[in-house]
Amino acid sequence: SVTLRDLQPGTRYVYRVGEGSTWSPYYTFETEKAEPERFQFIVLGDSHEEKPIYTVWKKTVTQAYQQNPEAKFIMSVGDLIYSGKDYTQWQAWFAGAQDVIARIPEMPVIGDHEPRGVTPKDDFQRPEYFVKLFRVPQNGPVDFKGEVYSFDYGAAHIAVLNSEFTEEFADAAHRKAMIDAQVAWLDADLTATTKPWKVLMYHEATYNLAHDRSGIPTKVNFGPVIDKHHVDVVFNGHDHAMARSYFIKNEEFVARAAEGTVYFISGRTG
């Protein structure tokens, strides 16, 4: 990874990546403007495929950007690949998205497949490839840097959580510690922001569509912090379908956006 410093706001830059005689094509990226203004970003749901082909993912992400060329970044809300320990799947995923994410940032969320091993015996692992391959802001809880993070863009503050308590740890004590660390971090993170818009991303849907899935863990643990700080929008994935809630506070419908939170479940992209 490389850090570029002293970039100017609202400026388009040309770059390529390589060494010696091997170089990528030239790409461009544009920095955030100095003054906040309206902006677009793309939210994409589960893209994983059991076989590392990812042609549907390539078509989806390419068309999404072609139809929204002013988008400033992409948020993928988890389950990017099928087996997080299979590097060939990561290669296929990056190859599919390459022409898009070379131009705008990919801001990823961990799903239940990112910690998953290649075989069923590989359950309950940390998402090592995810953390190494995506250089996200390193401002999350101490034990979960690279998995949990937040950033600002324009007038929005966007926080990313890891809802995969049961995928990373087998024992209840470690799972509780993971939840507690994120709840404390999120409370402090949202307290500190002065941005008027607050957006939250995590994979497991709090108000789930699938009857055999339960949003209770995220509802019980993240819900009070979401309500306390009036998060405007929560984006989830996992259910392989699309849905939008009415405004919700304390698990009840409320009349106005100023009173509650909208929960989106993003569709499947693989």
PDB file of C-alpha atoms in Angstrom:
ATOM      1  CA  SER A   1       0.000   0.000   0.000  1.00  0.00           C
ATOM      2  CA  VAL A   2       1.036   3.581  -0.623  1.00  0.00           C
ATOM      3  CA  THR A   3      -0.017   6.822   1.052  1.00  0.00           C
ATOM      4  CA  LEU A   4      -0.196   9.900  -1.168  1.00  0.00           C
ATOM      5  CA  ARG A   5       0.198  13.222   0.619  1.00  0.00           C
ATOM      6  CA  ASP A   6      -0.326  16.893  -0.251  1.00  0.00           C
ATOM      7  CA  LEU A   7      -3.106  16.174  -2.759  1.00  0.00           C
ATOM      8  CA  GLN A   8      -5.320  19.095  -3.708  1.00  0.00           C
ATOM      9  CA  PRO A   9      -9.107  19.014  -3.151  1.00  0.00           C
ATOM     10  CA  GLY A  10     -11.435  18.556  -6.107  1.00  0.00           C
ATOM     11  CA  THR A  11      -8.562  17.538  -8.389  1.00  0.00           C
ATOM     12  CA  ARG A  12      -8.305  14.679 -10.890  1.00  0.00           C
ATOM     13  CA  TYR A  13      -5.033  12.743 -10.795  1.00  0.00           C
ATOM     14  CA  VAL A  14      -3.541  10.243 -13.233  1.00  0.00           C
ATOM     15  CA  TYR A  15      -1.617   7.231 -11.916  1.00  0.00           C
ATOM     16  CA  ARG A  16      -0.374   3.752 -12.691  1.00  0.00           C
ATOM     17  CA  VAL A  17       1.052   0.962 -10.560  1.00  0.00           C
ATOM     18  CA  GLY A  18       4.060  -1.249 -11.163  1.00  0.00           C
ATOM     19  CA  GLU A  19       7.805  -1.636 -11.009  1.00  0.00           C
ATOM     20  CA  GLY A  20      10.653  -2.228 -13.415  1.00  0.00           C
ATOM     21  CA  SER A  21       9.243  -2.989 -16.846  1.00  0.00           C
ATOM     22  CA  THR A  22       5.811  -4.119 -15.631  1.00  0.00           C
ATOM     23  CA  TRP A  23       3.161  -1.410 -15.280  1.00  0.00           C
ATOM     24  CA  SER A  24      -0.605  -1.182 -15.185  1.00  0.00           C
ATOM     25  CA  PRO A  25      -2.607   0.972 -17.597  1.00  0.00           C
ATOM     26  CA  TYR A  26      -3.082   4.595 -16.639  1.00  0.00           C
ATOM     27  CA  TYR A  27      -6.076   5.275 -14.372  1.00  0.00           C
ATOM     28  CA  THR A  28      -7.548   8.415 -12.841  1.00  0.00           C
ATOM     29  CA  PHE A  29      -9.066   9.275  -9.484  1.00  0.00           C
ATOM     30  CA  GLU A  30     -10.574  12.488  -8.142  1.00  0.00           C
ATOM     31  CA  THR A  31     -10.121  13.882  -4.643  1.00  0.00           C
ATOM     32  CA  GLU A  32     -12.961  15.106  -2.457  1.00  0.00           C
ATOM     33  CA  LYS A  33     -13.961  18.729  -2.941  1.00  0.00           C
ATOM     34  CA  ALA A  34     -12.970  21.274  -0.309  1.00  0.00           C
ATOM     35  CA  GLU A  35     -16.560  22.201   0.555  1.00  0.00           C
ATOM     36  CA  PRO A  36     -19.216  19.543   1.253  1.00  0.00           C
ATOM     37  CA  GLU A  37     -21.839  19.069  -1.427  1.00  0.00           C
ATOM     38  CA  ARG A  38     -24.349  16.463  -2.536  1.00  0.00           C
ATOM     39  CA  PHE A  39     -22.684  13.250  -3.683  1.00  0.00           C
ATOM     40  CA  GLN A  40     -23.545   9.715  -4.737  1.00  0.00           C
ATOM     41  CA  PHE A  41     -22.118   6.377  -3.698  1.00  0.00           C
ATOM     42  CA  ILE A  42     -22.968   2.830  -4.738  1.00  0.00           C
ATOM     43  CA  VAL A  43     -24.073   0.130  -2.278  1.00  0.00           C
ATOM     44  CA  LEU A  44     -23.667  -3.468  -3.459  1.00  0.00           C
ATOM     45  CA  GLY A  45     -24.855  -6.641  -1.746  1.00  0.00           C
ATOM     46  CA  ASP A  46     -23.415 -10.162  -1.563  1.00  0.00           C
ATOM     47  CA  SER A  47     -21.254 -10.962  -4.590  1.00  0.00           C
ATOM     48  CA  HIS A  48     -19.818 -14.346  -3.600  1.00  0.00           C
ATOM     49  CA  GLU A  49     -19.805 -17.379  -5.889  1.00  0.00           C
ATOM     50  CA  GLU A  50     -18.771 -20.864  -4.784  1.00  0.00           C
ATOM     51  CA  LYS A  51     -16.713 -21.293  -7.948  1.00  0.00           C
ATOM     52  CA  PRO A  52     -14.210 -18.466  -8.504  1.00  0.00           C
ATOM     53  CA  ILE A  53     -15.636 -17.131 -11.771  1.00  0.00           C
ATOM     54  CA  TYR A  54     -17.255 -13.842 -10.701  1.00  0.00           C
ATOM     55  CA  THR A  55     -18.529 -12.939 -14.172  1.00  0.00           C
ATOM     56  CA  VAL A  56     -21.903 -11.859 -12.766  1.00  0.00           C
ATOM     57  CA  TRP A  57     -20.104  -9.684 -10.211  1.00  0.00           C
ATOM     58  CA  LYS A  58     -18.030  -8.107 -12.985  1.00  0.00           C
ATOM     59  CA  LYS A  59     -21.136  -7.321 -15.019  1.00  0.00           C
ATOM     60  CA  THR A  60     -23.013  -5.920 -12.018  1.00  0.00           C
ATOM     61  CA  VAL A  61     -20.282  -3.650 -10.691  1.00  0.00           C
ATOM     62  CA  THR A  62     -19.386  -2.441 -14.196  1.00  0.00           C
ATOM     63  CA  GLN A  63     -22.991  -1.561 -15.076  1.00  0.00           C
ATOM     64  CA  ALA A  64     -23.556   0.059 -11.681  1.00  0.00           C
ATOM     65  CA  TYR A  65     -20.658   2.425 -12.283  1.00  0.00           C
ATOM     66  CA  GLN A  66     -21.599   3.065 -15.915  1.00  0.00           C
ATOM     67  CA  GLN A  67     -25.094   4.052 -14.800  1.00  0.00           C
ATOM     68  CA  ASN A  68     -23.753   6.164 -11.917  1.00  0.00           C
ATOM     69  CA  PRO A  69     -20.519   7.708 -13.231  1.00  0.00           C
ATOM     70  CA  GLU A  70     -20.603  10.456 -10.593  1.00  0.00           C
ATOM     71  CA  ALA A  71     -20.401   7.948  -7.724  1.00  0.00           C
ATOM     72  CA  LYS A  72     -17.547   8.744  -5.350  1.00  0.00           C
ATOM     73  CA  PHE A  73     -17.026   5.263  -3.883  1.00  0.00           C
ATOM     74  CA  ILE A  74     -18.529   1.779  -3.531  1.00  0.00           C
ATOM     75  CA  MET A  75     -19.726   0.149  -0.314  1.00  0.00           C
ATOM     76  CA  SER A  76     -19.854  -3.671  -0.509  1.00  0.00           C
ATOM     77  CA  VAL A  77     -21.897  -4.864   2.467  1.00  0.00           C
ATOM     78  CA  GLY A  78     -20.215  -8.223   3.036  1.00  0.00           C
ATOM     79  CA  ASP A  79     -19.856 -11.707   1.536  1.00  0.00           C
ATOM     80  CA  LEU A  80     -17.656 -10.444  -1.253  1.00  0.00           C
ATOM     81  CA  ILE A  81     -16.279 -13.956  -1.827  1.00  0.00           C
ATOM     82  CA  TYR A  82     -17.398 -17.460  -0.842  1.00  0.00           C
ATOM     83  CA  SER A  83     -14.351 -18.681   1.109  1.00  0.00           C
ATOM     84  CA  GLY A  84     -12.246 -15.988   2.731  1.00  0.00           C
ATOM     85  CA  LYS A  85      -9.219 -18.281   2.969  1.00  0.00           C
ATOM     86  CA  ASP A  86      -9.225 -19.057  -0.772  1.00  0.00           C
ATOM     87  CA  TYR A  87      -6.872 -16.583  -2.423  1.00  0.00           C
ATOM     88  CA  THR A  88      -7.952 -17.605  -5.938  1.00  0.00           C
ATOM     89  CA  GLN A  89     -11.434 -16.288  -5.157  1.00  0.00           C
ATOM     90  CA  TRP A  90     -10.016 -12.956  -4.077  1.00  0.00           C
ATOM     91  CA  GLN A  91      -8.028 -12.810  -7.324  1.00  0.00           C
ATOM     92  CA  ALA A  92     -11.219 -13.453  -9.323  1.00  0.00           C
ATOM     93  CA  TRP A  93     -13.169 -10.858  -7.338  1.00  0.00           C
ATOM     94  CA  PHE A  94     -10.523  -8.167  -7.840  1.00  0.00           C
ATOM     95  CA  ALA A  95     -10.182  -9.037 -11.537  1.00  0.00           C
ATOM     96  CA  GLY A  96     -13.931  -8.593 -11.982  1.00  0.00           C
ATOM     97  CA  ALA A  97     -13.996  -5.196 -10.276  1.00  0.00           C
ATOM     98  CA  GLN A  98     -10.612  -3.934 -11.439  1.00  0.00           C
ATOM     99  CA  ASP A  99     -11.662  -1.328 -13.997  1.00  0.00           C
ATOM    100  CA  VAL A 100     -14.114   0.244 -11.544  1.00  0.00           C
ATOM    101  CA  ILE A 101     -12.195   0.175  -8.264  1.00  0.00           C
ATOM    102  CA  ALA A 102      -9.105   1.499 -10.001  1.00  0.00           C
ATOM    103  CA  ARG A 103     -11.114   4.720 -10.391  1.00  0.00           C
ATOM    104  CA  ILE A 104     -13.208   4.980  -7.232  1.00  0.00           C
ATOM    105  CA  PRO A 105     -12.509   3.474  -3.800  1.00  0.00           C
ATOM    106  CA  GLU A 106     -13.971   0.166  -2.679  1.00  0.00           C
ATOM    107  CA  MET A 107     -15.005   0.404   0.989  1.00  0.00           C
ATOM    108  CA  PRO A 108     -15.785  -3.167   2.113  1.00  0.00           C
ATOM    109  CA  VAL A 109     -17.735  -4.758   4.956  1.00  0.00           C
ATOM    110  CA  ILE A 110     -17.034  -8.196   6.441  1.00  0.00           C
ATOM    111  CA  GLY A 111     -19.737 -10.825   5.970  1.00  0.00           C
ATOM    112  CA  ASP A 112     -20.051 -14.372   7.232  1.00  0.00           C
ATOM    113  CA  HIS A 113     -18.058 -15.700   4.249  1.00  0.00           C
ATOM    114  CA  GLU A 114     -14.948 -13.563   4.794  1.00  0.00           C
ATOM    115  CA  PRO A 115     -13.788 -15.511   7.895  1.00  0.00           C
ATOM    116  CA  ARG A 116     -14.840 -18.805   6.290  1.00  0.00           C
ATOM    117  CA  GLY A 117     -12.239 -21.419   5.378  1.00  0.00           C
ATOM    118  CA  VAL A 118     -11.957 -23.469   2.227  1.00  0.00           C
ATOM    119  CA  THR A 119     -13.326 -26.567   3.995  1.00  0.00           C
ATOM    120  CA  PRO A 120     -15.957 -26.886   6.770  1.00  0.00           C
ATOM    121  CA  LYS A 121     -13.153 -27.705   9.212  1.00  0.00           C
ATOM    122  CA  ASP A 122     -11.792 -24.188   8.804  1.00  0.00           C
ATOM    123  CA  ASP A 123     -14.604 -22.434  10.667  1.00  0.00           C
ATOM    124  CA  PHE A 124     -14.077 -19.769  13.352  1.00  0.00           C
ATOM    125  CA  GLN A 125     -11.134 -17.877  11.890  1.00  0.00           C
ATOM    126  CA  ARG A 126     -10.134 -14.257  11.636  1.00  0.00           C
ATOM    127  CA  PRO A 127     -10.530 -12.702   8.151  1.00  0.00           C
ATOM    128  CA  GLU A 128      -6.799 -12.414   7.453  1.00  0.00           C
ATOM    129  CA  TYR A 129      -6.926 -11.967   3.683  1.00  0.00           C
ATOM    130  CA  PHE A 130      -9.640  -9.324   4.005  1.00  0.00           C
ATOM    131  CA  VAL A 131      -7.523  -7.280   6.413  1.00  0.00           C
ATOM    132  CA  LYS A 132      -4.413  -7.578   4.244  1.00  0.00           C
ATOM    133  CA  LEU A 133      -6.058  -6.904   0.878  1.00  0.00           C
ATOM    134  CA  PHE A 134      -8.128  -3.841   1.852  1.00  0.00           C
ATOM    135  CA  ARG A 135      -6.199  -0.961   3.369  1.00  0.00           C
ATOM    136  CA  VAL A 136      -9.159   0.674   5.092  1.00  0.00           C
ATOM    137  CA  PRO A 137      -8.805   3.404   7.753  1.00  0.00           C
ATOM    138  CA  GLN A 138      -7.084   1.921  10.798  1.00  0.00           C
ATOM    139  CA  ASN A 139      -9.247   3.717  13.358  1.00  0.00           C
ATOM    140  CA  GLY A 140     -11.328   0.815  14.702  1.00  0.00           C
ATOM    141  CA  PRO A 141     -11.133  -0.982  18.070  1.00  0.00           C
ATOM    142  CA  VAL A 142      -7.652  -2.217  18.969  1.00  0.00           C
ATOM    143  CA  ASP A 143      -8.343  -5.895  18.318  1.00  0.00           C
ATOM    144  CA  PHE A 144     -10.405  -5.265  15.172  1.00  0.00           C
ATOM    145  CA  LYS A 145      -8.477  -2.711  13.144  1.00  0.00           C
ATOM    146  CA  GLY A 146      -9.012  -3.372   9.463  1.00  0.00           C
ATOM    147  CA  GLU A 147     -12.388  -4.989  10.229  1.00  0.00           C
ATOM    148  CA  VAL A 148     -14.166  -2.042  11.873  1.00  0.00           C
ATOM    149  CA  TYR A 149     -13.596   1.537  10.734  1.00  0.00           C
ATOM    150  CA  SER A 150     -15.178   4.873   9.854  1.00  0.00           C
ATOM    151  CA  PHE A 151     -14.571   7.758   7.495  1.00  0.00           C
ATOM    152  CA  ASP A 152     -16.042  11.093   6.441  1.00  0.00           C
ATOM    153  CA  TYR A 153     -17.042  12.195   2.966  1.00  0.00           C
ATOM    154  CA  GLY A 154     -18.722  15.543   2.355  1.00  0.00           C
ATOM    155  CA  ALA A 155     -21.440  16.016   4.958  1.00  0.00           C
ATOM    156  CA  ALA A 156     -21.626  12.301   5.816  1.00  0.00           C
ATOM    157  CA  HIS A 157     -19.976  10.181   8.487  1.00  0.00           C
ATOM    158  CA  ILE A 158     -19.917   6.485   7.554  1.00  0.00           C
ATOM    159  CA  ALA A 159     -19.135   3.758  10.090  1.00  0.00           C
ATOM    160  CA  VAL A 160     -18.513   0.076   9.306  1.00  0.00           C
ATOM    161  CA  LEU A 161     -19.041  -2.735  11.831  1.00  0.00           C
ATOM    162  CA  ASN A 162     -18.354  -6.484  11.801  1.00  0.00           C
ATOM    163  CA  SER A 163     -21.519  -8.422  12.659  1.00  0.00           C
ATOM    164  CA  GLU A 164     -19.907 -11.871  12.329  1.00  0.00           C
ATOM    165  CA  PHE A 165     -19.588 -12.673  16.020  1.00  0.00           C
ATOM    166  CA  THR A 166     -20.322 -16.381  15.531  1.00  0.00           C
ATOM    167  CA  GLU A 167     -18.035 -16.755  12.503  1.00  0.00           C
ATOM    168  CA  GLU A 168     -14.796 -15.423  13.959  1.00  0.00           C
ATOM    169  CA  PHE A 169     -14.932 -17.011  17.420  1.00  0.00           C
ATOM    170  CA  ALA A 170     -16.185 -20.355  18.687  1.00  0.00           C
ATOM    171  CA  ASP A 171     -16.533 -19.474  22.366  1.00  0.00           C
ATOM    172  CA  ALA A 172     -19.065 -17.171  23.979  1.00  0.00           C
ATOM    173  CA  ALA A 173     -16.516 -15.092  25.897  1.00  0.00           C
ATOM    174  CA  HIS A 174     -14.630 -14.006  22.770  1.00  0.00           C
ATOM    175  CA  ARG A 175     -17.885 -13.286  20.964  1.00  0.00           C
ATOM    176  CA  LYS A 176     -19.079 -11.066  23.804  1.00  0.00           C
ATOM    177  CA  ALA A 177     -15.755  -9.243  23.876  1.00  0.00           C
ATOM    178  CA  MET A 178     -16.032  -8.614  20.132  1.00  0.00           C
ATOM    179  CA  ILE A 179     -19.541  -7.200  20.525  1.00  0.00           C
ATOM    180  CA  ASP A 180     -18.652  -5.062  23.546  1.00  0.00           C
ATOM    181  CA  ALA A 181     -15.594  -3.597  21.829  1.00  0.00           C
ATOM    182  CA  GLN A 182     -17.646  -2.554  18.797  1.00  0.00           C
ATOM    183  CA  VAL A 183     -20.520  -1.122  20.805  1.00  0.00           C
ATOM    184  CA  ALA A 184     -18.143   1.036  22.865  1.00  0.00           C
ATOM    185  CA  TRP A 185     -16.243   2.104  19.752  1.00  0.00           C
ATOM    186  CA  LEU A 186     -19.403   2.970  17.811  1.00  0.00           C
ATOM    187  CA  ASP A 187     -20.774   5.045  20.676  1.00  0.00           C
ATOM    188  CA  ALA A 188     -17.517   7.022  20.890  1.00  0.00           C
ATOM    189  CA  ASP A 189     -17.204   7.300  17.116  1.00  0.00           C
ATOM    190  CA  LEU A 190     -20.707   8.714  16.640  1.00  0.00           C
ATOM    191  CA  THR A 191     -20.295  11.003  19.641  1.00  0.00           C
ATOM    192  CA  ALA A 192     -17.190  12.527  18.093  1.00  0.00           C
ATOM    193  CA  THR A 193     -18.570  13.285  14.632  1.00  0.00           C
ATOM    194  CA  THR A 194     -20.014  16.671  13.756  1.00  0.00           C
ATOM    195  CA  LYS A 195     -21.349  15.569  10.373  1.00  0.00           C
ATOM    196  CA  PRO A 196     -25.107  16.067   9.891  1.00  0.00           C
ATOM    197  CA  TRP A 197     -25.586  12.689   8.165  1.00  0.00           C
ATOM    198  CA  LYS A 198     -24.722   9.408   9.868  1.00  0.00           C
ATOM    199  CA  VAL A 199     -24.599   6.155   7.903  1.00  0.00           C
ATOM    200  CA  LEU A 200     -23.875   2.687   9.282  1.00  0.00           C
ATOM    201  CA  MET A 201     -22.879  -0.502   7.439  1.00  0.00           C
ATOM    202  CA  TYR A 202     -22.751  -4.122   8.612  1.00  0.00           C
ATOM    203  CA  HIS A 203     -23.628  -7.422   6.994  1.00  0.00           C
ATOM    204  CA  GLU A 204     -26.234  -9.277   9.095  1.00  0.00           C
ATOM    205  CA  ALA A 205     -29.641  -7.671   8.547  1.00  0.00           C
ATOM    206  CA  THR A 206     -31.168  -6.310  11.753  1.00  0.00           C
ATOM    207  CA  TYR A 207     -34.675  -6.434  10.291  1.00  0.00           C
ATOM    208  CA  ASN A 208     -34.225  -9.566   8.253  1.00  0.00           C
ATOM    209  CA  LEU A 209     -36.336 -10.868   5.368  1.00  0.00           C
ATOM    210  CA  ALA A 210     -35.466 -14.560   5.468  1.00  0.00           C
ATOM    211  CA  HIS A 211     -37.632 -16.399   8.020  1.00  0.00           C
ATOM    212  CA  ASP A 212     -34.758 -18.698   9.075  1.00  0.00           C
ATOM    213  CA  ARG A 213     -32.418 -15.846   9.953  1.00  0.00           C
ATOM    214  CA  SER A 214     -32.510 -13.686  13.036  1.00  0.00           C
ATOM    215  CA  GLY A 215     -31.435 -10.087  13.388  1.00  0.00           C
ATOM    216  CA  ILE A 216     -31.667 -10.263  17.181  1.00  0.00           C
ATOM    217  CA  PRO A 217     -27.889 -10.012  17.950  1.00  0.00           C
ATOM    218  CA  THR A 218     -27.413  -6.809  15.946  1.00  0.00           C
ATOM    219  CA  LYS A 219     -30.779  -5.428  17.068  1.00  0.00           C
ATOM    220  CA  VAL A 220     -30.022  -5.943  20.758  1.00  0.00           C
ATOM    221  CA  ASN A 221     -26.406  -4.775  20.662  1.00  0.00           C
ATOM    222  CA  PHE A 222     -26.192  -2.144  17.917  1.00  0.00           C
ATOM    223  CA  GLY A 223     -29.795  -0.914  18.075  1.00  0.00           C
ATOM    224  CA  PRO A 224     -29.534   1.221  21.246  1.00  0.00           C
ATOM    225  CA  VAL A 225     -26.460   3.049  19.903  1.00  0.00           C
ATOM    226  CA  ILE A 226     -28.151   3.598  16.541  1.00  0.00           C
ATOM    227  CA  ASP A 227     -31.170   5.111  18.299  1.00  0.00           C
ATOM    228  CA  LYS A 228     -29.093   7.159  20.750  1.00  0.00           C
ATOM    229  CA  HIS A 229     -27.196   8.942  17.962  1.00  0.00           C
ATOM    230  CA  HIS A 230     -30.019   8.937  15.395  1.00  0.00           C
ATOM    231  CA  VAL A 231     -28.184   7.150  12.595  1.00  0.00           C
ATOM    232  CA  ASP A 232     -29.990   8.170   9.403  1.00  0.00           C
ATOM    233  CA  VAL A 233     -29.491   5.003   7.361  1.00  0.00           C
ATOM    234  CA  VAL A 234     -28.271   1.451   8.081  1.00  0.00           C
ATOM    235  CA  PHE A 235     -27.225  -0.717   5.127  1.00  0.00           C
ATOM    236  CA  ASN A 236     -27.165  -4.512   5.506  1.00  0.00           C
ATOM    237  CA  GLY A 237     -26.818  -7.534   3.229  1.00  0.00           C
ATOM    238  CA  HIS A 238     -26.946 -11.289   3.833  1.00  0.00           C
ATOM    239  CA  ASP A 239     -30.556 -12.004   2.787  1.00  0.00           C
ATOM    240  CA  HIS A 240     -29.890 -11.940  -0.987  1.00  0.00           C
ATOM    241  CA  ALA A 241     -32.882  -9.669  -1.544  1.00  0.00           C
ATOM    242  CA  MET A 242     -33.738  -5.983  -1.397  1.00  0.00           C
ATOM    243  CA  ALA A 243     -35.872  -4.183   1.165  1.00  0.00           C
ATOM    244  CA  ARG A 244     -36.345  -0.753   2.712  1.00  0.00           C
ATOM    245  CA  SER A 245     -37.928  -0.134   6.084  1.00  0.00           C
ATOM    246  CA  TYR A 246     -40.082   2.703   7.311  1.00  0.00           C
ATOM    247  CA  PHE A 247     -38.479   4.963   9.922  1.00  0.00           C
ATOM    248  CA  ILE A 248     -37.705   2.904  13.044  1.00  0.00           C
ATOM    249  CA  LYS A 249     -36.752   3.831  16.601  1.00  0.00           C
ATOM    250  CA  ASN A 250     -36.744   1.499  19.609  1.00  0.00           C
ATOM    251  CA  GLU A 251     -38.023  -1.265  17.310  1.00  0.00           C
ATOM    252  CA  GLU A 252     -41.179   0.721  16.528  1.00  0.00           C
ATOM    253  CA  PHE A 253     -42.262   2.651  13.442  1.00  0.00           C
ATOM    254  CA  VAL A 254     -42.137   6.432  13.785  1.00  0.00           C
ATOM    255  CA  ALA A 255     -43.608   9.101  11.554  1.00  0.00           C
ATOM    256  CA  ARG A 256     -40.618  11.123  10.398  1.00  0.00           C
ATOM    257  CA  ALA A 257     -37.021  10.719   9.283  1.00  0.00           C
ATOM    258  CA  ALA A 258     -35.974  13.139  12.014  1.00  0.00           C
ATOM    259  CA  GLU A 259     -37.223  10.633  14.589  1.00  0.00           C
ATOM    260  CA  GLY A 260     -35.991   7.289  13.289  1.00  0.00           C
ATOM    261  CA  THR A 261     -33.641   5.246  11.099  1.00  0.00           C
ATOM    262  CA  VAL A 262     -34.166   3.686   7.675  1.00  0.00           C
ATOM    263  CA  TYR A 263     -32.813   0.131   7.276  1.00  0.00           C
ATOM    264  CA  PHE A 264     -31.869  -1.059   3.781  1.00  0.00           C
ATOM    265  CA  ILE A 265     -31.084  -4.631   2.759  1.00  0.00           C
ATOM    266  CA  SER A 266     -29.009  -4.635  -0.420  1.00  0.00           C
ATOM    267  CA  GLY A 267     -29.601  -7.229  -3.126  1.00  0.00           C
ATOM    268  CA  ARG A 268     -27.286  -9.882  -4.462  1.00  0.00           C
ATOM    269  CA  THR A 269     -24.604  -8.925  -6.981  1.00  0.00           C
ATOM    270  CA  GLY A 270     -23.013 -12.314  -7.708  1.00  0.00           C
TER     271      GLY A 270
END
